[in-house]
Amino acid sequence: MKSFDGCWTCRLRKKRCDESRPACSNCSSLQITCHFGDEKPAWMDGGAEQRAKADEIKHELRHAAARRRGILPIEVLAPLRAEPILESHCDRTSTPTAPSTTLAPSDYDLMSAEKPEQCSAISSSDGQSRESGLDRRFMMFYFDHFFPFLFPFYKPSLLEGGRSWIMELILGDRAMWHTTLCLSTYFVSITLDGAISGPNVCKDLAWGRLLEQMRVTFVMLQNDIREVASSGTQDVIVKTSRIMGSIIQLQRFETTVGNFDNCQKHLSAAIALYRQVLQATSNIIGRDGRPAFRDILSHMGQRLWATTFEQGGAWNSDQAAFRFYSALLIVDDIIASTCTGTPPRLQEYHTELLTNDHRSDERPPLNLEDFVGCESWVLLRIGEISALDAWKWSTQKAGKLDMMELVARASTIKQALLADLARLDASTHTPETNLLGLYAVYNDHLPPMPGGCAKFVTRVWAQAALLYLSLSVSGWQPGSVGIRENVVRTLTLLEQMPAAALLRTMVWPFCIAGCLAEPGEECRFRALADALMPHRLFAAARKALEIMEHVWRCRNELTVDSDFAACMRRSGYTESSMPILI
C-alpha cells in the first residue's frame, strides 16, 4: 500500500512524490538518493539532524547537477580541504588534520558512490572485480591516450627505458594510482559526453568514479605524509619524491579541469618536498652544501641497465619519475614567478639542473625540451627576467633603483636570447640523428613541420620572452616599437601552428602577447582559443583568454608602472590564488 506522503527525500524537500519504487521519479531524474520506508528516519526529528540531512541532500543535488552538465564543481576539487594536507609537507612534526571520512588501506579501491548497475561495459555479479576491471581499463586509457595528450613532447628513447616507469610507479604507489584515475575518468567523461548524447548511465558512472577518486586521493596523500614522517633516512628520499610527484600530478589534474584555486598551494608543497629530498640526500652522503642531482638519483636505486650516470642507461621508475616531475616543477615555478612578480623559488638550482656548465660533451641533468617541448635556455632567461622584474620593483619601492644597472642587466639577457634564437634558426633545417627513428614514425603524436614542433614551440616562447623583457624594463607601453614588434611576431607564429591543439603547450606566450594586443587584434587571439575543442580539455588556454579579456576591458586604466604581474592582480588574483598558465 502506497504511503500518502511519498518518499522521505521528497517530504524533506517538500516536493510532491509519485511514490515509485525503488526510487521515485523526482529522485531518479535528479540522480539523488531516494529514502523510503514505513519507519520514520531518525533524522526526521524537526531539529538539527533534519537540517543537517537537508544540507546533505542539497550537496548531493549540486554534485548530481554537475554530473548531468558535465561540469566539475570547485568544491569537489578540494575534498577534505587541501590546506591541512599541503601545509603538512612543510612541517613534518605536525600531524595532518584527520579527514572526515576514514579509509583503511585494504579498503581504498573498494570505495564507491552509488553507481548505476546496468552499464554494459561493466556488468558483473562481483562488485569488487567490476571495480578493479574498470580501473584497469581507465588506467590503460591514460597510458594509451591521455598521457600523450598532456605531455606530447615527452618521448624518452628505448635506451633510456621509455615511459614504462609511469606504469611501474602508478602500480606501486596508491596516491599516484588515484590521481591518475582522476585524470583518466575526467577524460573518459568528456569523451563519452562527446560521443553519446543525452543522459547515459556510463557517463554517470565516469563522473561517479571521478568524484570518488578525488576523495580517495586526498586520503592517500595524508596517509603517505604520515608514513614518510616515520621512515628511515634512506626511504625518505624515494617516499618524499613520490609524494612530490603525486602533488604535481594532482595540480595538473586540477588545472586540466579548470580549477586554479590551489595552484600556489600545490606548488609551495612540491617545492618544500623537493628541498626535503635534497636535505635527506645530504644527510646520507654527509656532504656540506647541496648534493648534486646525480647524488639524489644514485640513492633511488640502480639503473635498469647502466654504465655510469654520465654515459647513460635506462632509469629505474623512481629515477625517471623524479626527473620528470622535477622538470615540471622547475617550469611551473618559473611561470608562476612571472604571474606573482617574485623571483623563481628554485632559481638557485637552475644552472646546475638546466645547463652543462659550457661542457659541450655532457648533457645537462634536465633538458626541458624533452619534457615540455621548449628548450631550457628560454625558460632560464624567463626566470632571469622574472628575477630582474622583482629586483626592479623592490629597489624602486625603496627609492634605490639604478636605471643604468637595470638596462645593463636587461641588455645581457636580451643579447643571450637573440644569440640563442639565431642558433635555433640556423639549426631548423639540420637533420637530427636518431638510432630509433624507425619507431618514432609509429609513435609521434605531433604534426610534422620543418625542424620539428619543439623548435617551433621554443621559438614562440623565445619571442614571448623578449616581449616580457621589454614589458619588465619599460613598463606598460603597448604602443612602443619594441613591444609592438614582439606582439606581432608572437601572434603571427601562433597563427602558423600546424595544429590548433599545440596552443596548450604555449599558454604563457599566448597570454602575455594577448594582454598587450591592440583592439584590432583581439578577435585573432579569441579565434586561437576558440579553435580548441572541446573547451573543457583546454582550461589553461581558456583561463588565459579570460585574463586577456579583463585586461582589454581596463587597458585605459593601466599605467607605465604596470607589468605582467600587475595585469594578473587587476584580474582579481592575489599572490596565493594566482593561476599557473602552463
Coordinates of C-alpha atoms in Angstrom, one line a residue:
M1 CA 0.0 0.0 0.0
K2 CA 1.4 3.4 -1.0
S3 CA 2.1 5.9 1.7
F4 CA 0.2 9.2 1.5
D5 CA 3.3 11.4 1.7
G6 CA 5.8 9.6 -0.6
C7 CA 9.5 9.1 0.0
W8 CA 11.3 10.8 2.9
T9 CA 13.6 12.7 0.5
C10 CA 10.6 14.4 -1.2
R11 CA 9.0 15.0 2.2
L12 CA 12.2 16.7 3.4
R13 CA 12.4 18.8 0.2
K14 CA 8.6 19.4 0.4
K15 CA 8.0 18.1 -3.1
R16 CA 5.1 16.0 -4.5
C17 CA 6.2 12.4 -4.8
D18 CA 4.8 9.7 -7.2
E19 CA 5.9 7.0 -4.7
S20 CA 7.6 4.8 -7.4
R21 CA 10.0 2.1 -6.1
P22 CA 12.9 1.6 -5.7
A23 CA 13.2 5.3 -6.5
C24 CA 10.6 7.9 -7.2
S25 CA 10.6 9.8 -10.4
N26 CA 11.8 13.0 -8.7
C27 CA 14.9 11.4 -7.2
S28 CA 15.6 9.3 -10.3
S29 CA 15.6 12.4 -12.6
L30 CA 17.8 14.3 -10.2
Q31 CA 20.1 11.4 -9.6
I32 CA 19.9 11.6 -5.8
T33 CA 19.3 9.0 -3.1
C34 CA 15.6 8.2 -2.6
H35 CA 14.9 7.4 1.0
F36 CA 11.7 5.4 1.5
G37 CA 10.3 3.1 4.1
D38 CA 7.4 2.8 6.6
E39 CA 9.5 3.8 9.6
K40 CA 10.3 7.4 10.1
P41 CA 14.1 8.0 9.8
A42 CA 15.8 9.2 12.9
W43 CA 17.0 12.3 11.1
M44 CA 13.4 13.5 10.6
D45 CA 13.4 15.0 14.0
G46 CA 12.3 18.5 13.1
G47 CA 15.6 19.8 14.5
A48 CA 19.3 19.8 14.0
E49 CA 19.6 16.3 12.4
Q50 CA 16.8 17.2 9.9
R51 CA 18.6 20.4 8.9
A52 CA 21.9 18.6 8.5
K53 CA 20.2 16.0 6.3
A54 CA 18.6 18.8 4.2
D55 CA 22.1 20.3 3.7
E56 CA 23.4 16.9 2.8
I57 CA 20.7 16.4 0.1
K58 CA 21.4 19.9 -1.2
H59 CA 25.1 19.0 -1.5
E60 CA 24.1 15.8 -3.4
L61 CA 21.8 17.8 -5.7
R62 CA 24.7 20.1 -6.7
H63 CA 27.0 17.2 -7.5
A64 CA 24.3 15.4 -9.4
A65 CA 23.6 18.6 -11.4
A66 CA 27.3 18.9 -12.1
R67 CA 27.4 15.3 -13.5
R68 CA 24.4 16.0 -15.7
R69 CA 26.0 19.2 -17.1
G70 CA 29.5 17.7 -17.4
I71 CA 31.0 20.4 -15.1
L72 CA 33.1 19.7 -12.0
P73 CA 32.1 21.9 -9.0
I74 CA 35.0 23.7 -7.5
E75 CA 34.2 22.3 -4.0
V76 CA 34.7 18.8 -5.4
L77 CA 38.3 19.6 -6.4
A78 CA 39.3 20.3 -2.8
P79 CA 37.7 17.5 -0.8
L80 CA 38.6 17.4 2.9
R81 CA 40.2 20.8 2.4
A82 CA 43.6 20.9 0.7
E83 CA 45.3 23.2 3.3
P84 CA 45.9 20.6 6.1
I85 CA 47.4 18.2 3.5
L86 CA 49.7 20.6 1.8
E87 CA 50.8 22.5 4.9
S88 CA 51.9 19.3 6.5
H89 CA 54.5 18.9 3.7
C90 CA 56.4 21.9 5.1
D91 CA 56.3 20.8 8.7
R92 CA 56.9 17.1 9.3
T93 CA 56.5 17.5 13.1
S94 CA 52.8 18.4 12.8
T95 CA 50.1 15.8 12.2
P96 CA 47.8 16.5 9.3
T97 CA 44.2 17.1 10.1
A98 CA 42.3 13.8 10.0
P99 CA 39.8 13.6 7.2
S100 CA 36.2 13.4 7.9
T101 CA 36.0 10.1 6.1
T102 CA 38.4 7.5 7.3
L103 CA 39.8 4.8 5.0
A104 CA 41.6 1.6 5.8
P105 CA 44.4 0.8 3.3
S106 CA 42.8 -2.5 2.4
D107 CA 39.5 -0.7 1.5
Y108 CA 40.8 2.1 -0.7
D109 CA 39.9 0.7 -4.1
L110 CA 36.5 -0.7 -2.9
M111 CA 35.1 2.7 -2.1
S112 CA 32.3 3.7 -4.4
A113 CA 29.5 6.2 -4.7
E114 CA 26.0 5.0 -5.6
K115 CA 26.6 3.7 -9.1
P116 CA 24.3 2.6 -11.9
E117 CA 24.1 -1.2 -12.2
Q118 CA 23.3 -1.6 -15.9
C119 CA 26.2 -0.3 -17.9
S120 CA 27.1 -3.0 -20.4
A121 CA 30.8 -2.2 -20.2
I122 CA 31.0 -3.2 -16.5
S123 CA 28.2 -5.8 -16.0
S124 CA 29.4 -8.3 -13.4
S125 CA 28.0 -10.1 -10.4
D126 CA 31.1 -9.4 -8.5
G127 CA 31.3 -5.7 -7.4
Q128 CA 34.9 -5.8 -6.5
S129 CA 36.1 -7.4 -9.7
R130 CA 33.9 -5.0 -11.7
E131 CA 35.6 -2.0 -9.9
S132 CA 39.1 -3.5 -10.5
G133 CA 38.4 -4.2 -14.1
L134 CA 37.1 -0.7 -14.7
D135 CA 40.0 0.9 -13.0
R136 CA 42.5 -1.1 -15.1
R137 CA 40.7 -0.1 -18.3
F138 CA 40.7 3.5 -17.3
M139 CA 44.3 3.2 -16.5
M140 CA 45.1 1.9 -19.9
F141 CA 43.2 4.7 -21.5
Y142 CA 45.5 7.0 -19.6
F143 CA 48.7 5.3 -20.9
D144 CA 47.4 5.0 -24.4
H145 CA 45.7 8.3 -25.0
F146 CA 45.7 10.9 -22.2
F147 CA 49.3 11.0 -21.1
P148 CA 50.5 11.6 -24.7
F149 CA 47.8 14.3 -24.9
L150 CA 49.0 16.0 -21.7
F151 CA 52.8 15.6 -22.5
P152 CA 53.2 15.3 -26.3
F153 CA 56.9 16.1 -26.2
Y154 CA 57.8 13.5 -23.5
K155 CA 59.1 10.6 -25.5
P156 CA 62.2 9.1 -23.8
S157 CA 64.1 6.7 -26.0
L158 CA 64.0 3.0 -25.7
L159 CA 67.7 3.2 -24.5
E160 CA 66.6 5.4 -21.6
G161 CA 63.9 3.0 -20.6
G162 CA 61.0 4.7 -22.4
R163 CA 57.8 5.5 -20.5
S164 CA 57.4 2.2 -18.8
W165 CA 58.2 3.9 -15.4
I166 CA 54.8 5.5 -15.5
M167 CA 53.0 2.2 -15.2
E168 CA 55.5 0.8 -12.6
L169 CA 55.2 3.9 -10.4
I170 CA 51.4 4.1 -10.6
L171 CA 51.0 0.4 -9.8
G172 CA 53.3 0.7 -6.8
D173 CA 52.0 4.0 -5.3
R174 CA 48.5 4.3 -4.1
A175 CA 48.2 8.1 -4.2
M176 CA 49.7 8.2 -7.7
W177 CA 47.2 5.4 -8.7
H178 CA 44.2 7.5 -7.6
T179 CA 45.4 10.8 -9.0
T180 CA 45.9 9.0 -12.3
L181 CA 42.4 7.6 -12.1
C182 CA 41.2 11.2 -11.5
L183 CA 42.7 12.3 -14.8
S184 CA 41.6 9.3 -16.7
T185 CA 38.0 9.4 -15.5
Y186 CA 37.8 13.1 -16.4
F187 CA 39.0 12.4 -19.9
V188 CA 36.7 9.4 -20.3
S189 CA 33.7 11.5 -19.2
I190 CA 34.5 14.2 -21.8
T191 CA 34.9 11.5 -24.5
L192 CA 31.6 9.9 -23.6
D193 CA 29.9 13.3 -23.4
G194 CA 31.1 14.0 -27.0
A195 CA 30.2 10.6 -28.3
I196 CA 26.9 9.9 -26.6
S197 CA 24.2 12.5 -26.5
G198 CA 21.6 12.7 -23.8
P199 CA 21.5 11.0 -20.3
N200 CA 23.6 7.9 -20.2
V201 CA 24.4 5.5 -17.4
C202 CA 28.0 5.1 -18.5
K203 CA 28.7 8.8 -18.5
D204 CA 27.2 9.0 -15.0
L205 CA 29.5 6.2 -14.0
A206 CA 32.5 8.0 -15.2
W207 CA 31.6 11.1 -13.1
G208 CA 30.8 9.0 -10.1
R209 CA 34.3 7.4 -10.4
L210 CA 35.8 10.8 -10.7
L211 CA 34.3 12.2 -7.5
E212 CA 35.2 9.0 -5.7
Q213 CA 38.8 9.1 -6.8
M214 CA 39.3 12.7 -5.8
R215 CA 38.1 11.9 -2.3
V216 CA 40.4 8.9 -2.1
T217 CA 43.4 10.8 -3.5
F218 CA 43.5 13.2 -0.6
V219 CA 43.2 10.5 1.9
M220 CA 46.0 8.6 0.3
L221 CA 48.2 11.7 0.3
Q222 CA 47.5 12.2 4.0
N223 CA 48.4 8.6 4.8
D224 CA 51.6 8.9 2.8
I225 CA 52.7 12.0 4.6
R226 CA 52.2 10.3 7.9
E227 CA 54.2 7.3 6.7
V228 CA 57.1 9.3 5.4
A229 CA 57.4 11.2 8.6
S230 CA 58.3 8.0 10.4
S231 CA 60.5 6.5 7.6
G232 CA 64.3 5.9 7.8
T233 CA 66.5 8.4 6.0
Q234 CA 67.2 6.1 3.1
D235 CA 63.4 5.5 2.5
V236 CA 62.6 9.2 2.9
I237 CA 64.3 10.1 -0.5
V238 CA 62.1 7.8 -2.5
K239 CA 58.9 8.3 -0.5
T240 CA 59.1 12.0 -0.4
S241 CA 59.9 12.2 -4.1
R242 CA 56.8 10.1 -4.8
I243 CA 54.6 12.4 -2.8
M244 CA 56.1 15.4 -4.6
G245 CA 55.1 13.7 -7.9
S246 CA 51.6 12.9 -6.7
I247 CA 51.1 16.6 -5.8
I248 CA 52.4 17.8 -9.2
Q249 CA 50.1 15.3 -10.9
L250 CA 47.2 16.5 -8.8
Q251 CA 47.9 20.1 -9.8
R252 CA 47.9 19.0 -13.4
F253 CA 44.6 17.4 -12.9
E254 CA 43.0 20.4 -11.3
T255 CA 44.3 22.8 -13.9
T256 CA 43.1 20.4 -16.6
V257 CA 39.5 20.6 -15.3
G258 CA 39.7 24.4 -14.8
N259 CA 40.3 24.7 -11.0
F260 CA 43.2 27.1 -10.5
D261 CA 42.4 27.9 -6.8
N262 CA 45.0 25.6 -5.3
C263 CA 47.9 26.1 -7.8
Q264 CA 50.1 28.1 -5.5
K265 CA 49.4 25.8 -2.5
H266 CA 50.4 22.7 -4.6
L267 CA 53.5 24.5 -5.9
S268 CA 54.6 25.5 -2.5
A269 CA 54.2 22.0 -1.1
A270 CA 56.0 20.4 -4.1
I271 CA 58.9 22.9 -3.7
A272 CA 59.2 22.2 0.0
L273 CA 59.3 18.4 -0.7
Y274 CA 62.0 18.9 -3.4
R275 CA 64.1 20.7 -0.8
Q276 CA 63.5 17.9 1.7
V277 CA 64.7 15.4 -0.8
L278 CA 67.9 17.4 -1.2
Q279 CA 68.3 17.6 2.6
A280 CA 67.7 13.9 3.1
T281 CA 70.4 13.1 0.4
S282 CA 72.8 15.5 2.1
N283 CA 72.3 13.6 5.4
I284 CA 73.1 10.3 3.8
I285 CA 76.2 11.3 1.9
G286 CA 77.4 13.6 4.7
R287 CA 78.3 16.4 2.3
D288 CA 78.3 20.0 3.4
G289 CA 76.2 22.1 1.0
R290 CA 73.8 20.9 -1.7
P291 CA 74.1 17.4 -3.2
A292 CA 74.3 17.1 -7.0
F293 CA 71.3 15.9 -8.9
R294 CA 73.0 12.7 -9.7
D295 CA 73.6 12.1 -6.0
I296 CA 69.8 12.0 -5.5
L297 CA 69.3 9.7 -8.4
S298 CA 72.0 7.3 -7.2
H299 CA 70.2 6.9 -3.9
M300 CA 67.0 5.9 -5.6
G301 CA 68.5 2.6 -6.7
Q302 CA 70.3 1.2 -9.6
R303 CA 69.5 1.9 -13.2
L304 CA 67.8 -0.9 -15.2
W305 CA 70.9 -1.1 -17.3
A306 CA 73.8 1.3 -16.9
T307 CA 77.5 2.1 -17.2
T308 CA 77.7 5.4 -15.4
F309 CA 75.3 8.3 -15.0
E310 CA 77.3 10.4 -17.4
Q311 CA 77.3 7.8 -20.2
G312 CA 73.6 6.9 -19.9
G313 CA 71.4 3.9 -19.5
A314 CA 67.9 3.2 -18.5
W315 CA 66.4 4.9 -15.4
N316 CA 64.5 2.9 -12.9
S317 CA 60.9 4.0 -12.2
D318 CA 61.7 6.3 -9.2
Q319 CA 64.7 7.9 -11.0
A320 CA 62.7 8.5 -14.2
A321 CA 59.7 9.9 -12.2
F322 CA 61.9 12.2 -10.2
R323 CA 63.5 13.6 -13.3
F324 CA 60.1 14.1 -15.0
Y325 CA 58.4 15.8 -12.0
S326 CA 61.5 17.9 -11.2
A327 CA 61.3 19.3 -14.8
L328 CA 57.6 20.1 -14.5
L329 CA 58.3 21.7 -11.1
I330 CA 61.1 23.9 -12.5
V331 CA 58.8 25.1 -15.3
D332 CA 55.8 25.7 -13.0
D333 CA 57.9 27.7 -10.6
I334 CA 59.3 29.9 -13.4
I335 CA 55.9 30.6 -14.9
A336 CA 54.3 31.2 -11.5
S337 CA 57.0 33.8 -10.7
T338 CA 56.1 35.9 -13.8
C339 CA 52.5 36.0 -12.5
T340 CA 53.3 36.8 -8.9
G341 CA 56.1 39.3 -9.6
T342 CA 58.6 37.4 -7.4
P343 CA 61.8 35.5 -8.4
P344 CA 61.6 31.8 -9.1
R345 CA 61.9 30.0 -5.8
L346 CA 64.1 27.3 -7.3
Q347 CA 66.3 29.7 -9.3
E348 CA 69.4 28.7 -7.3
Y349 CA 69.2 25.3 -8.9
H350 CA 68.7 26.4 -12.5
T351 CA 72.3 26.5 -13.6
E352 CA 73.1 23.1 -12.0
L353 CA 70.0 21.4 -13.4
L354 CA 69.5 23.0 -16.8
T355 CA 73.0 23.7 -18.1
N356 CA 76.1 21.7 -18.9
D357 CA 78.4 24.4 -17.5
H358 CA 79.8 25.0 -21.0
R359 CA 80.9 21.4 -21.4
S360 CA 79.7 20.5 -24.9
D361 CA 80.4 16.8 -24.4
E362 CA 77.9 16.5 -21.5
R363 CA 74.2 16.8 -21.3
P364 CA 72.6 18.8 -18.5
P365 CA 70.8 16.8 -15.8
L366 CA 67.5 18.0 -17.2
N367 CA 66.8 19.1 -20.8
L368 CA 63.4 20.8 -20.6
E369 CA 62.8 20.3 -24.3
D370 CA 62.5 16.6 -23.7
F371 CA 59.7 17.2 -21.2
V372 CA 57.7 20.3 -22.3
G373 CA 58.9 20.9 -25.8
C374 CA 60.7 24.2 -25.0
E375 CA 64.5 24.3 -24.8
S376 CA 65.9 25.1 -21.4
W377 CA 67.7 28.3 -22.4
V378 CA 64.4 30.1 -23.0
L379 CA 62.9 29.2 -19.6
L380 CA 66.3 30.1 -17.9
R381 CA 66.0 33.6 -19.5
I382 CA 62.4 33.9 -18.4
G383 CA 63.4 33.1 -14.9
E384 CA 66.2 35.7 -15.1
I385 CA 63.7 38.3 -16.4
S386 CA 61.3 37.5 -13.6
A387 CA 64.0 37.9 -11.0
L388 CA 65.1 41.2 -12.7
D389 CA 61.5 42.5 -12.6
A390 CA 61.2 41.7 -8.9
W391 CA 64.5 43.4 -8.2
K392 CA 63.3 46.5 -10.2
W393 CA 60.1 46.9 -8.2
S394 CA 61.7 46.2 -4.8
T395 CA 64.5 48.7 -5.4
Q396 CA 62.1 51.3 -6.8
K397 CA 59.9 50.9 -3.8
A398 CA 62.9 51.6 -1.6
G399 CA 63.9 54.6 -3.7
K400 CA 67.2 52.9 -4.8
L401 CA 66.5 51.9 -8.4
D402 CA 69.6 52.4 -10.6
M403 CA 68.2 52.7 -14.2
M404 CA 71.7 52.2 -15.7
E405 CA 72.1 48.9 -13.8
L406 CA 68.6 47.8 -14.9
V407 CA 69.3 48.5 -18.5
A408 CA 72.7 46.8 -18.3
R409 CA 71.2 43.6 -16.8
A410 CA 68.4 43.6 -19.3
S411 CA 70.8 44.0 -22.2
T412 CA 72.8 41.0 -21.1
I413 CA 69.6 38.9 -21.0
K414 CA 68.5 40.2 -24.4
Q415 CA 71.8 39.5 -26.1
A416 CA 71.7 35.9 -24.8
L417 CA 68.1 35.5 -26.1
L418 CA 68.9 36.9 -29.5
A419 CA 72.1 34.7 -29.8
D420 CA 70.2 31.6 -28.9
L421 CA 67.4 32.5 -31.3
A422 CA 69.9 32.9 -34.1
R423 CA 71.3 29.5 -33.3
L424 CA 67.8 28.0 -33.2
D425 CA 67.1 29.4 -36.7
A426 CA 70.3 28.0 -38.0
S427 CA 69.6 24.6 -36.7
T428 CA 66.0 24.4 -38.0
H429 CA 66.9 22.5 -41.2
T430 CA 69.7 20.4 -39.7
P431 CA 68.5 16.8 -39.7
E432 CA 68.6 15.0 -36.3
T433 CA 70.2 11.7 -35.9
N434 CA 68.1 9.1 -34.1
L435 CA 69.1 5.5 -33.9
L436 CA 65.5 4.7 -33.1
G437 CA 63.9 6.9 -35.7
L438 CA 62.1 3.9 -37.2
Y439 CA 59.9 3.6 -34.0
A440 CA 59.3 7.4 -33.9
V441 CA 57.3 7.1 -37.2
Y442 CA 54.8 5.0 -35.3
N443 CA 54.7 6.8 -32.0
D444 CA 54.9 10.5 -32.9
H445 CA 51.6 12.3 -32.0
L446 CA 52.9 15.7 -33.1
P447 CA 52.2 17.2 -36.6
P448 CA 55.1 17.2 -39.0
M449 CA 56.8 20.6 -39.7
P450 CA 60.3 21.8 -40.7
G451 CA 62.7 21.4 -37.8
G452 CA 60.1 19.7 -35.7
C453 CA 57.4 21.0 -33.3
A454 CA 59.9 21.5 -30.4
K455 CA 61.8 24.1 -32.4
F456 CA 58.6 25.9 -33.3
V457 CA 57.4 25.9 -29.7
T458 CA 60.8 27.1 -28.5
R459 CA 60.7 30.0 -31.0
V460 CA 57.3 31.1 -29.8
W461 CA 58.4 31.0 -26.1
A462 CA 61.6 33.0 -27.0
Q463 CA 59.7 35.6 -28.8
A464 CA 57.3 36.0 -25.8
A465 CA 60.4 36.2 -23.5
L466 CA 61.6 39.2 -25.5
L467 CA 58.2 40.7 -25.1
Y468 CA 58.2 40.0 -21.3
L469 CA 61.7 41.6 -21.1
S470 CA 60.5 44.8 -22.8
L471 CA 57.5 45.0 -20.5
S472 CA 59.6 44.4 -17.4
V473 CA 62.1 47.1 -18.3
S474 CA 59.9 49.8 -19.9
G475 CA 56.6 49.1 -18.2
W476 CA 53.2 49.1 -19.7
Q477 CA 53.7 50.8 -23.1
P478 CA 51.9 48.6 -25.6
G479 CA 52.3 51.1 -28.4
S480 CA 56.1 51.2 -28.1
V481 CA 58.1 49.9 -31.1
G482 CA 59.8 47.0 -29.3
I483 CA 56.6 45.7 -27.7
R484 CA 54.5 46.1 -30.9
E485 CA 57.1 44.2 -32.9
N486 CA 57.2 41.3 -30.5
V487 CA 53.4 41.1 -30.1
V488 CA 53.0 40.9 -33.9
R489 CA 55.7 38.3 -34.2
T490 CA 54.3 36.1 -31.5
L491 CA 50.8 36.3 -32.8
T492 CA 52.0 35.6 -36.3
L493 CA 53.8 32.5 -35.1
L494 CA 50.8 31.3 -33.1
E495 CA 48.6 31.6 -36.2
Q496 CA 51.1 29.4 -38.1
M497 CA 50.6 26.5 -35.7
P498 CA 50.4 23.2 -37.6
A499 CA 47.6 22.1 -35.2
A500 CA 45.3 24.2 -33.0
A501 CA 45.8 21.8 -30.0
L502 CA 49.5 22.7 -29.9
L503 CA 48.5 26.0 -28.3
R504 CA 48.1 24.1 -25.0
T505 CA 51.9 23.9 -24.8
M506 CA 52.3 27.7 -25.3
V507 CA 49.7 29.2 -23.0
W508 CA 52.0 31.6 -21.3
P509 CA 53.3 33.1 -24.5
F510 CA 49.7 33.3 -25.8
C511 CA 48.6 35.1 -22.6
I512 CA 51.4 37.7 -22.4
A513 CA 51.1 38.6 -26.0
G514 CA 47.3 38.8 -25.8
C515 CA 47.4 41.1 -22.8
L516 CA 49.3 43.6 -25.0
A517 CA 47.2 43.2 -28.1
E518 CA 45.6 46.2 -29.8
P519 CA 41.8 46.2 -30.2
G520 CA 42.0 45.1 -33.8
E521 CA 44.0 42.0 -32.8
E522 CA 41.6 40.8 -30.1
C523 CA 39.5 38.7 -32.5
R524 CA 42.6 36.9 -33.7
F525 CA 43.5 35.9 -30.1
R526 CA 39.9 34.8 -29.4
A527 CA 40.0 32.7 -32.6
L528 CA 43.1 30.8 -31.4
A529 CA 41.4 29.9 -28.1
D530 CA 38.0 29.1 -29.7
A531 CA 39.7 26.6 -32.1
L532 CA 40.5 24.4 -29.1
M533 CA 37.6 21.9 -28.9
P534 CA 36.2 20.7 -26.6
H535 CA 36.9 23.7 -24.4
R536 CA 36.8 21.6 -21.3
L537 CA 40.1 19.9 -22.4
F538 CA 41.9 23.3 -22.7
A539 CA 41.1 25.0 -19.4
A540 CA 44.5 26.8 -19.1
A541 CA 44.1 28.4 -22.6
R542 CA 40.5 29.5 -21.6
K543 CA 41.8 30.9 -18.4
A544 CA 44.5 32.9 -20.3
L545 CA 41.8 34.3 -22.6
E546 CA 39.7 35.3 -19.6
I547 CA 42.7 37.2 -18.2
M548 CA 43.4 38.8 -21.6
E549 CA 39.8 40.0 -21.9
H550 CA 39.8 41.5 -18.5
V551 CA 43.0 43.4 -19.4
W552 CA 41.4 44.6 -22.7
R553 CA 38.4 46.0 -20.8
C554 CA 40.6 48.1 -18.5
R555 CA 43.5 48.8 -20.8
N556 CA 43.0 52.6 -20.5
E557 CA 43.4 52.3 -16.7
L558 CA 46.9 50.7 -17.0
T559 CA 49.8 53.0 -16.5
V560 CA 53.5 52.8 -17.3
D561 CA 54.1 51.4 -13.9
S562 CA 52.1 48.2 -14.7
D563 CA 53.8 44.9 -15.7
F564 CA 52.5 41.4 -16.3
A565 CA 52.1 40.6 -12.6
A566 CA 50.1 43.8 -12.2
C567 CA 47.8 42.6 -15.1
M568 CA 47.2 39.4 -13.2
R569 CA 46.4 41.3 -10.0
R570 CA 44.0 43.5 -11.8
S571 CA 42.2 40.4 -12.9
G572 CA 41.3 39.7 -9.3
Y573 CA 44.1 37.3 -8.2
T574 CA 46.2 37.6 -5.1
E575 CA 49.7 36.0 -4.9
S576 CA 48.2 33.0 -3.1
S577 CA 45.4 32.5 -5.6
M578 CA 47.4 33.2 -8.8
P579 CA 46.9 30.6 -11.6
I580 CA 49.8 29.0 -13.2
L581 CA 49.4 29.3 -17.0
I582 CA 51.1 26.1 -18.1

